[in-house]
CSV table of C-alpha atoms in Angstrom, one decimal:
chain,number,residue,atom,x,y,z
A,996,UNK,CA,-7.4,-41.4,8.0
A,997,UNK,CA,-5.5,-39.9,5.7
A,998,UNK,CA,-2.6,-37.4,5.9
A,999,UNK,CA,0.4,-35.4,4.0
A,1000,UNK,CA,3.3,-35.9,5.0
A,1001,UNK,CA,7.2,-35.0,3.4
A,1002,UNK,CA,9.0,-36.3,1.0
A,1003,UNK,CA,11.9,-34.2,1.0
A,1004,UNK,CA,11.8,-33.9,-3.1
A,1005,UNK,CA,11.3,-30.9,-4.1
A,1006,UNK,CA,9.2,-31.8,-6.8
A,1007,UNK,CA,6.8,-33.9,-4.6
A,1008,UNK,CA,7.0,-32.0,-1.5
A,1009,UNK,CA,4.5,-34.0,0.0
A,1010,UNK,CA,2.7,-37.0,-0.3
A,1011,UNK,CA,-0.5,-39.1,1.2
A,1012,UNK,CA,-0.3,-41.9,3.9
A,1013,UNK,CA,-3.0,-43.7,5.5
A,1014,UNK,CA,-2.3,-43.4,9.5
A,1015,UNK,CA,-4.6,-43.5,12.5
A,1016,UNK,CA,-7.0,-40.5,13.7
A,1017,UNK,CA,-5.1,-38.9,16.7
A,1018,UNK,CA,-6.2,-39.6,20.0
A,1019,UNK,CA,-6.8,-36.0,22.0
A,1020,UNK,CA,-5.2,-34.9,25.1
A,1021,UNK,CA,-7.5,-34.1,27.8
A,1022,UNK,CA,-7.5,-30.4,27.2
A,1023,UNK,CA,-7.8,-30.9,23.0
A,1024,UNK,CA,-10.8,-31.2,20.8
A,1025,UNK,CA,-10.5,-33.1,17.8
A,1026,UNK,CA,-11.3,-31.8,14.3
A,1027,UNK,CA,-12.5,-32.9,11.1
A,1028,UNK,CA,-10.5,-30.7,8.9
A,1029,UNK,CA,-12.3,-28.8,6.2
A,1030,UNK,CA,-9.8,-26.4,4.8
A,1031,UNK,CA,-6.1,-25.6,5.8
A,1032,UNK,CA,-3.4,-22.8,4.5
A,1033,UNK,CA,0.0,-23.7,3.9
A,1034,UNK,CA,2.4,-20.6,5.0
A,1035,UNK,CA,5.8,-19.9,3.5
A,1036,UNK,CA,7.5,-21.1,6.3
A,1037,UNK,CA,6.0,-24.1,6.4
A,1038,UNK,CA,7.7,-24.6,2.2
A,1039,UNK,CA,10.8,-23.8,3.7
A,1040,UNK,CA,10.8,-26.7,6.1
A,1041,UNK,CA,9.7,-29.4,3.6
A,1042,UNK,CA,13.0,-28.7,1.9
A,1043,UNK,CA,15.1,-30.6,4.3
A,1044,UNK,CA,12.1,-32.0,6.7
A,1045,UNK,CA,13.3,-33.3,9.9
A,1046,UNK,CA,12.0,-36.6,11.0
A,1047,UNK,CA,8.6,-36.7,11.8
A,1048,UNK,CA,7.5,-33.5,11.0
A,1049,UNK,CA,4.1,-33.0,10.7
A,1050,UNK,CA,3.0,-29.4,9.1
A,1051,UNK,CA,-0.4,-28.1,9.0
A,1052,UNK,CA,-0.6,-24.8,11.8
A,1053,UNK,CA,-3.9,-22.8,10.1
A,1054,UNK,CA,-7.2,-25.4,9.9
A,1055,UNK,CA,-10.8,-24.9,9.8
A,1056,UNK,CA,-13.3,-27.6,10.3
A,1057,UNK,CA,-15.5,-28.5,12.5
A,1058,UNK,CA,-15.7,-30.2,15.8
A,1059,UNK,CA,-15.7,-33.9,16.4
A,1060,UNK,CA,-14.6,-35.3,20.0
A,1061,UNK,CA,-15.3,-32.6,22.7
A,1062,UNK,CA,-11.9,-32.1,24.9
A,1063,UNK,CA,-12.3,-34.5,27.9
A,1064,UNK,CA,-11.9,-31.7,30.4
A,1065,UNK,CA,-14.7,-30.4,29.6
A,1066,UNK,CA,-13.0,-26.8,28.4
A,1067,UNK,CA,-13.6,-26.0,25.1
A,1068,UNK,CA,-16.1,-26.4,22.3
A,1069,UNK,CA,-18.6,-29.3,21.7
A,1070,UNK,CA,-18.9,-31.2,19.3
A,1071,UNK,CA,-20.7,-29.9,16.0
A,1072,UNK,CA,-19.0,-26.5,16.4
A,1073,UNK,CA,-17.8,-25.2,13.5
A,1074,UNK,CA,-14.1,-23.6,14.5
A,1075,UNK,CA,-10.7,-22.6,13.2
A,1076,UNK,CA,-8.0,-23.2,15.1
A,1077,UNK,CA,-3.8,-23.2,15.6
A,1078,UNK,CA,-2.7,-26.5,16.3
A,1079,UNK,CA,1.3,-27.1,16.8
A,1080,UNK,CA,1.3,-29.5,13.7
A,1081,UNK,CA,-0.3,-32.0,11.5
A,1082,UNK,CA,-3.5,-29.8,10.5
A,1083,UNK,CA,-2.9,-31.2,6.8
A,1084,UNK,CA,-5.0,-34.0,7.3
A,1085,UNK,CA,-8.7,-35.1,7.6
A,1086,UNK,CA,-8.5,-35.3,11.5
A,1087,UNK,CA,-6.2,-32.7,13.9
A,1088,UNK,CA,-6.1,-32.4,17.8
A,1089,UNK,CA,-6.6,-28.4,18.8
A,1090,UNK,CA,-6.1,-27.5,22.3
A,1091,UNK,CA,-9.3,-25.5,23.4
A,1092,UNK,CA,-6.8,-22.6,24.1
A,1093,UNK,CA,-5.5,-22.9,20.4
A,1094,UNK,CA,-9.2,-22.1,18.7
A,1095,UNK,CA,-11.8,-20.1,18.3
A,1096,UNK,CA,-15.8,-20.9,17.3
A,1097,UNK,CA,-16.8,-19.6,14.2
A,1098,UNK,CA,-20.3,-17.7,13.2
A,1099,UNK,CA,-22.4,-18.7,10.4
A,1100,UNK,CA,-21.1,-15.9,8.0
A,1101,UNK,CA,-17.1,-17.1,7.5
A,1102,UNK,CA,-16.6,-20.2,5.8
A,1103,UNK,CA,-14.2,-22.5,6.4
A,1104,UNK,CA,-12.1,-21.1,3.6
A,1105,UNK,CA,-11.7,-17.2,4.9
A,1106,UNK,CA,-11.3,-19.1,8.4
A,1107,UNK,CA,-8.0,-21.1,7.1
A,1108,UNK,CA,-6.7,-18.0,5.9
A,1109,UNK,CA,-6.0,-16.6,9.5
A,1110,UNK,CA,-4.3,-18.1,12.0
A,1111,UNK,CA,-0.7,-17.5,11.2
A,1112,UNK,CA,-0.5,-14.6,9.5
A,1113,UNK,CA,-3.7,-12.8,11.4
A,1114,UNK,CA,-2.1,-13.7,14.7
A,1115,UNK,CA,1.3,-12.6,13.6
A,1116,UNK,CA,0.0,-9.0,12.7
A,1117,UNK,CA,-2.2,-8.8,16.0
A,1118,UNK,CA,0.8,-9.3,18.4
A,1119,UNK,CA,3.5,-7.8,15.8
A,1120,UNK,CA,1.2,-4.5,16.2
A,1121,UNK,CA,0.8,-4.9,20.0
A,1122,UNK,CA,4.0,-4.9,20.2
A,1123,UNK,CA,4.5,-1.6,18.4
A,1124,UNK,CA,1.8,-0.1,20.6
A,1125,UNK,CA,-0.2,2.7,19.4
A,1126,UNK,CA,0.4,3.3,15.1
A,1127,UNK,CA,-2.1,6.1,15.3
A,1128,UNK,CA,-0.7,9.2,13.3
A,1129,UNK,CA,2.7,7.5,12.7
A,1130,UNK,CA,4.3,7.0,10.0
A,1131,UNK,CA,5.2,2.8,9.4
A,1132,UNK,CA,7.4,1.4,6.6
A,1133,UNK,CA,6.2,-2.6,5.8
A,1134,UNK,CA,8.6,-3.9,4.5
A,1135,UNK,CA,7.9,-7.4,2.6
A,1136,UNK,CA,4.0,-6.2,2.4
A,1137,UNK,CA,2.9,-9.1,-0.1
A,1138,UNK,CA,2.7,-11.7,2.2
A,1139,UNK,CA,-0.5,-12.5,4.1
A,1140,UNK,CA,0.8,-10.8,7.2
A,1141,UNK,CA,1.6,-7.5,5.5
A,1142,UNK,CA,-1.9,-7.1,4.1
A,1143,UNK,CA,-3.5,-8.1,7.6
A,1144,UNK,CA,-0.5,-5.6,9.1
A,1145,UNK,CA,-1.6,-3.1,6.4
A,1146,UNK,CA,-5.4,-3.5,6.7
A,1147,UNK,CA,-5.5,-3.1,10.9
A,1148,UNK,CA,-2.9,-0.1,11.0
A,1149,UNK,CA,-4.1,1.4,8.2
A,1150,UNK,CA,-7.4,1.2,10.4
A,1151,UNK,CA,-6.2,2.5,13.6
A,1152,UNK,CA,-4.7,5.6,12.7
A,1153,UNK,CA,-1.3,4.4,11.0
A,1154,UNK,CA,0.5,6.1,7.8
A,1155,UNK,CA,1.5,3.1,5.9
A,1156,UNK,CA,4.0,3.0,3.4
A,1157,UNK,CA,4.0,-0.5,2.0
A,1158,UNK,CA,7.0,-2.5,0.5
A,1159,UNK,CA,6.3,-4.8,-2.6
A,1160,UNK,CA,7.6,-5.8,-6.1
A,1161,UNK,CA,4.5,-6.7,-6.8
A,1162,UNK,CA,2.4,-4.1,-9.1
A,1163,UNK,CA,-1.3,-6.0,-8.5
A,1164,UNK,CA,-0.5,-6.8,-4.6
A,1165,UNK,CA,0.5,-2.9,-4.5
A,1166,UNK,CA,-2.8,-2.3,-5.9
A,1167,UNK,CA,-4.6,-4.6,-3.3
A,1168,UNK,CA,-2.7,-3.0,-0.3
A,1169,UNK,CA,-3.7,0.8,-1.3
A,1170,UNK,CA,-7.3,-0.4,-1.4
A,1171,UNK,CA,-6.9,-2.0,2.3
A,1172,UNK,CA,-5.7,1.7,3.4
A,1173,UNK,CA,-1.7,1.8,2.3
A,1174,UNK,CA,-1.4,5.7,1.9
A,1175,UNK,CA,1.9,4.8,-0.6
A,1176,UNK,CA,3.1,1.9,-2.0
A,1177,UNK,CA,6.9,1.2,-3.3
A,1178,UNK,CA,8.5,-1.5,-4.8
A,1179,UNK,CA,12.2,-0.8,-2.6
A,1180,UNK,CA,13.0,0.1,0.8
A,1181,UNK,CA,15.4,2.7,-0.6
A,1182,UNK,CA,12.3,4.5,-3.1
A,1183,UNK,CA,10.5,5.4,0.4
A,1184,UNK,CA,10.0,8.6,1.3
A,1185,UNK,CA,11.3,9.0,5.0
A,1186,UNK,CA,11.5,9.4,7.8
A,1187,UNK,CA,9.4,6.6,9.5
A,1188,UNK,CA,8.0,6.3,13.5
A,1189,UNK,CA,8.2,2.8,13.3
A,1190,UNK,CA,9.7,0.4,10.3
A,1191,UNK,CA,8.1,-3.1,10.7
A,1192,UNK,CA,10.8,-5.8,9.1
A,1193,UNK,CA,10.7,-9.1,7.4
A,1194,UNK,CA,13.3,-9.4,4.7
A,1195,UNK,CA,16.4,-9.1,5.9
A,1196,UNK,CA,19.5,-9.2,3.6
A,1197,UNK,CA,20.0,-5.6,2.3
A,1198,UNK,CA,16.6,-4.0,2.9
A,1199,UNK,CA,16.8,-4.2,6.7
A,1200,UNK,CA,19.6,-1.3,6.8
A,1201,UNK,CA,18.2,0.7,4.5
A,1202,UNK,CA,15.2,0.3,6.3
A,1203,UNK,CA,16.8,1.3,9.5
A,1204,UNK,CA,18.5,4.3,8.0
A,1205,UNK,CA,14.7,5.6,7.2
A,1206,UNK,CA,14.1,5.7,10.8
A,1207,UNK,CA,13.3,9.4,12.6
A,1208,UNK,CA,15.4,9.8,15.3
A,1209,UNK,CA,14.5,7.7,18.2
A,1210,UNK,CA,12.0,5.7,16.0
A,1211,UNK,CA,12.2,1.9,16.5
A,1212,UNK,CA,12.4,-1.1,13.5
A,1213,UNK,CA,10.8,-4.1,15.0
A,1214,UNK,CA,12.5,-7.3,12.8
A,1215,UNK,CA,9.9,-10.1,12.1
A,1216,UNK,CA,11.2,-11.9,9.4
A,1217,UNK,CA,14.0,-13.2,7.0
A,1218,UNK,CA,11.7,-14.0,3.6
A,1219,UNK,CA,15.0,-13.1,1.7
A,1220,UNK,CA,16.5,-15.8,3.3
A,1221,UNK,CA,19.7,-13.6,3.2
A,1222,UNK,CA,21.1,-12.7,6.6
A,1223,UNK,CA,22.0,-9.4,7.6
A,1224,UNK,CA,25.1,-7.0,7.8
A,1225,UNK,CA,25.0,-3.9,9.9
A,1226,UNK,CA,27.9,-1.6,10.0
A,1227,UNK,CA,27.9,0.0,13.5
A,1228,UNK,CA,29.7,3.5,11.9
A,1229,UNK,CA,26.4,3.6,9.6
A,1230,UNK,CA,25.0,4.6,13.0
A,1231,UNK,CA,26.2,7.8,12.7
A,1232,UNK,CA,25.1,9.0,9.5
A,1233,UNK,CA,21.5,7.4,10.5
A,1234,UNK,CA,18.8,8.0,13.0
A,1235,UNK,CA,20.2,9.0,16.5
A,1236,UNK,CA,19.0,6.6,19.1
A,1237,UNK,CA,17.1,4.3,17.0
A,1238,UNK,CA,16.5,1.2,18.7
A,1239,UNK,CA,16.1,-2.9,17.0
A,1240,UNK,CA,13.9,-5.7,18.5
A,1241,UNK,CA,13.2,-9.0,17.7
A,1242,UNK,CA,9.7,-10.2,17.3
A,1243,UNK,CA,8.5,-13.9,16.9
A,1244,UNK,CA,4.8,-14.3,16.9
A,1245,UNK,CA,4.8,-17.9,18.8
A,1246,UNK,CA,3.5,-18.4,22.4
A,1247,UNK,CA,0.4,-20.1,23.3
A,1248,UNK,CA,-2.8,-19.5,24.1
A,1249,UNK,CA,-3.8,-18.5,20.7
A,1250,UNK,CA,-7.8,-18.8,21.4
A,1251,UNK,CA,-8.3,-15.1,22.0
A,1252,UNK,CA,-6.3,-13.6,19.3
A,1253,UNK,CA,-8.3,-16.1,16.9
A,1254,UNK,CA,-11.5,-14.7,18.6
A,1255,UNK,CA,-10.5,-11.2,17.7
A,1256,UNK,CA,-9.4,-11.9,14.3
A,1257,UNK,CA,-12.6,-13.4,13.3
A,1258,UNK,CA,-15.0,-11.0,14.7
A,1259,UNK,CA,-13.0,-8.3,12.6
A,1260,UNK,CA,-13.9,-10.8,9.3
A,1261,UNK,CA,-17.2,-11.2,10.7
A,1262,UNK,CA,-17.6,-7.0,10.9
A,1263,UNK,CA,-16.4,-7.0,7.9
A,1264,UNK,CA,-13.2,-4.8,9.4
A,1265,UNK,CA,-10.6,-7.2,8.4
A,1266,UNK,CA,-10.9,-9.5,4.6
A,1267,UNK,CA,-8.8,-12.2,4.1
A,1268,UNK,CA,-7.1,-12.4,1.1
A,1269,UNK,CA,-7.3,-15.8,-1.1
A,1270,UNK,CA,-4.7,-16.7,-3.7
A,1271,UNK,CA,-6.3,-19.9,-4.6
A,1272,UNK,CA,-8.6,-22.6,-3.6
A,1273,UNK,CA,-7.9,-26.1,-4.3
A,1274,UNK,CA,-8.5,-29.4,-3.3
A,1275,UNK,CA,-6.3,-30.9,-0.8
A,1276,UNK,CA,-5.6,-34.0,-4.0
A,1277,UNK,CA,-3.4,-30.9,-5.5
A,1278,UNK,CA,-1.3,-29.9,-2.3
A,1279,UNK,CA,2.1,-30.9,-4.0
A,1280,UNK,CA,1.7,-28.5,-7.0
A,1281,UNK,CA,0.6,-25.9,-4.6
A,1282,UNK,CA,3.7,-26.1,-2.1
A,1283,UNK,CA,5.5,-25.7,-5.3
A,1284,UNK,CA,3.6,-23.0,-6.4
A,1285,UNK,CA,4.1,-21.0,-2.9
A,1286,UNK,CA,7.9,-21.8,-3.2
A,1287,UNK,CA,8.3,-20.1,-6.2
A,1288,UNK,CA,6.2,-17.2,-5.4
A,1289,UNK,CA,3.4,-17.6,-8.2
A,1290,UNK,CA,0.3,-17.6,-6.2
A,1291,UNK,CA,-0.5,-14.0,-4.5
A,1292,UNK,CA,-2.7,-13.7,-1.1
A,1293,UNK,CA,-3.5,-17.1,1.2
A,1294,UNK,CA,-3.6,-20.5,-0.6
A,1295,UNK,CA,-6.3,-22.5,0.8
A,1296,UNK,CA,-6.8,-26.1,0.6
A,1297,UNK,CA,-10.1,-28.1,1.2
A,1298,UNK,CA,-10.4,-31.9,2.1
A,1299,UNK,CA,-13.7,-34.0,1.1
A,1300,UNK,CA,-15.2,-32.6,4.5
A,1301,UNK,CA,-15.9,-29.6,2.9
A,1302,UNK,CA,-18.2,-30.8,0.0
């Protein structure tokens, strides 16, 4: 089969090589991939790529070899699913805890589109417990986890004030339920219940001096790539008791929260947002593209399984 794998030039990120199918754990289905989404994490790791890294975590396609343990879907199933690597490829191993079937109505291209960033927002939002009638600052709201963040508190209750440079992404995030949209931290209008974080650098203590008193900032994220200062006398002029965690999305299973996420698209409660569509032949330029921050919502690429 064939798969992408680095290069390490930034130019080329990746590149084709013929390799054989992977052979399934007992508890693993294998897929024929129809579409997968690069995430910006994913770009930051082709930079310097450690040996045998493998990316590809979001995949749709369709069900091949059924999981030898019987668990799991069978084969002809159309699914989308979370693998720990190598979904950019024509063939993946999912573990059966790691996917979720998919209906008629969501394509393999909408399905790509959700793993990462969907689950990310499900479990960065549980972990925030209930958003209805607060007030939220998003910080970092034009990636595909701030509109999913956006779109789900915005439906349960929330008052979201969204952060982005972006003038059209602003646009896209008052139509998923945004109630303001600014392109700083420091041009919000405070105080915030609850500041959700993924920048880092600079924005993270102004963000923190938005809080109310006793309101929490969960930190998700470093996009800025810029690590952060905080002056512990800048406590005093801030919120009293305000409180910091750390939030990382990761921890199998991921089945469930991949069931939930597509019943929302399939309600039509939750819409994925597509940047592009392309065929996998192009995945080089795109990486590049996603790098340099010129494509706006999910990229999606499809392999020759999905014509």
């Amino acid at each position: 089969m064939k798969r992408l794998i680095p290069t390490g030039d930034p130019a080329q990120p990746v590149e084709f090589a013929d390799v054989a199918q992977p052979v399934p754990a007992a508890d693993e289905v294998l897929v024929r991939v129809e579409a997968f989404a690069p995430n910006r994490g994913e770009t930051f790791l082709l930079e310097d790529p450690r040996p045998g890294l493998l990316p590809g975590k979001d995949v749709a396609g369709l069900v091949v070899q059924a999981a030898a343990d019987g668990s799991g879907p069978s084969i002809g199933t159309r699914v989308v699913g979370h693998p720990p690597q190598g979904g950019w490829a024509e063939y993946v191993a999912v573990p059966t805890h790691s996917l979720a079937v998919l209906p008629d109505g969501i394509d393999a291209v909408r399905a790509a589109a959700l793993p990462l960033a969907g689950i990310t927002a499900l479990r960065l939002l549980r972990t925030a417990g209930s958003v209805a009638g607060r007030r939220v600052l998003l910080t970092g709201a034009a990636g595909g986890v701030g509109h999913y963040v956006t779109e789900l508190a915005a439906a349960s209750g929330a008052d979201v004030t969204a952060v982005t440079a972006t003038a059209a992404r602003g646009e896209g995030l008052l139509e998923r339920g945004a109630t303001a949209v600014v392109r700083d931290v420091t041009e919000a209008r405070g105080p915030f219940d609850l500041v959700l974080e993924s920048t880092g650098g600079a924005a993270l203590p102004q963000a923190l001096a938005a809080l109310t008193a006793g309101g929490t900032l969960i930190w998700f994220g470093q996009a800025s790539r810029t690590p952060v200062t905080l002056d512990f006398f800048d406590f005093f002029a801030g919120p009293e008791g305000a409180s910091i965690r750390h939030f990382h999305y990761a921890g199998a299973p991921y089945g469930e929260d991949l069931a939930t996420l597509v019943r929302l698209v399939d309600r039509g409660r939750l819409h994925p947002e597509i940047g592009r569509v392309d065929d996998w032949e192009r995945t080089p330029r795109t990486l590049v593209d996603l790098r340099e921050r010129r494509i706006r919502g999910k990229a999606v690429l499809t392999t020759g399984a999905a014509r």
